[in-house]
Amino acid sequence: MTKWSPNSWRAKPIKQVPAYPDLAALEATEARLTTYPPLVFAGEARKLKKQLAAVAALEQEGLAGAQP
């Protein structure tokens, strides 16, 4: 997996191209969005990833001991 950064999405191939009739408004909106706090904090994402891994491990154990 590649390293994520706030601008890494710009390097991805464009698969759906929306039409932005006012590019200045688009740029202003993007600039405004950069001033807002993140919707999800990195620590929260790491915690969720660990929790999901723990659930997956428990499910693996449960399935391994299940009788057909």
Tab-separated table of C-alpha atoms in Angstrom:
chain	number	residue	atom	x	y	z
A	1	MET	CA	0.000	0.000	0.000
A	2	THR	CA	1.314	3.453	-0.828
A	3	LYS	CA	1.830	6.143	1.767
A	4	TRP	CA	-1.138	8.494	2.090
A	5	SER	CA	-0.857	12.270	2.195
A	6	PRO	CA	-3.457	15.018	1.831
A	7	ASN	CA	-2.531	15.457	-1.843
A	8	SER	CA	-1.780	11.820	-2.751
A	9	TRP	CA	-5.219	11.425	-4.317
A	10	ARG	CA	-4.184	13.819	-7.073
A	11	ALA	CA	-1.743	11.203	-8.419
A	12	LYS	CA	-4.527	8.638	-8.901
A	13	PRO	CA	-5.984	8.075	-12.376
A	14	ILE	CA	-9.167	10.018	-13.076
A	15	LYS	CA	-12.026	7.572	-13.687
A	16	GLN	CA	-14.995	9.914	-13.322
A	17	VAL	CA	-14.580	13.494	-14.429
A	18	PRO	CA	-17.098	15.927	-13.010
A	19	ALA	CA	-17.574	19.225	-14.800
A	20	TYR	CA	-16.646	22.219	-12.657
A	21	PRO	CA	-17.868	25.310	-14.483
A	22	ASP	CA	-16.200	27.646	-11.976
A	23	LEU	CA	-12.630	26.507	-11.275
A	24	ALA	CA	-11.986	29.500	-9.027
A	25	ALA	CA	-14.899	28.440	-6.811
A	26	LEU	CA	-13.556	24.875	-6.770
A	27	GLU	CA	-10.101	26.054	-5.699
A	28	ALA	CA	-11.613	28.322	-3.043
A	29	THR	CA	-13.663	25.423	-1.695
A	30	GLU	CA	-10.627	23.118	-1.610
A	31	ALA	CA	-8.643	25.801	0.222
A	32	ARG	CA	-11.475	26.264	2.724
A	33	LEU	CA	-11.709	22.525	3.363
A	34	THR	CA	-8.007	22.403	4.285
A	35	THR	CA	-8.747	24.713	7.228
A	36	TYR	CA	-11.242	22.287	8.805
A	37	PRO	CA	-10.239	19.597	11.289
A	38	PRO	CA	-10.128	16.020	10.011
A	39	LEU	CA	-13.328	13.988	10.103
A	40	VAL	CA	-11.389	11.049	11.518
A	41	PHE	CA	-8.165	11.366	13.466
A	42	ALA	CA	-5.220	9.072	12.708
A	43	GLY	CA	-5.268	7.590	16.215
A	44	GLU	CA	-8.930	6.679	15.834
A	45	ALA	CA	-8.202	4.913	12.544
A	46	ARG	CA	-5.300	2.972	14.087
A	47	LYS	CA	-7.480	1.967	17.053
A	48	LEU	CA	-10.257	0.752	14.748
A	49	LYS	CA	-7.762	-1.230	12.668
A	50	LYS	CA	-6.489	-2.999	15.813
A	51	GLN	CA	-10.046	-3.698	16.977
A	52	LEU	CA	-11.018	-5.146	13.601
A	53	ALA	CA	-7.914	-7.345	13.610
A	54	ALA	CA	-8.871	-8.637	17.074
A	55	VAL	CA	-12.406	-9.432	15.896
A	56	ALA	CA	-11.056	-11.210	12.817
A	57	ALA	CA	-8.701	-13.273	14.991
A	58	LEU	CA	-11.572	-14.291	17.291
A	59	GLU	CA	-13.725	-15.250	14.311
A	60	GLN	CA	-10.848	-17.322	12.921
A	61	GLU	CA	-10.583	-19.172	16.247
A	62	GLY	CA	-14.343	-19.702	16.398
A	63	LEU	CA	-14.506	-21.045	12.864
A	64	ALA	CA	-11.544	-23.343	13.404
A	65	GLY	CA	-13.291	-25.052	16.328
A	66	ALA	CA	-16.757	-25.191	14.756
A	67	GLN	CA	-18.318	-28.548	13.987
A	68	PRO	CA	-19.824	-29.044	10.501
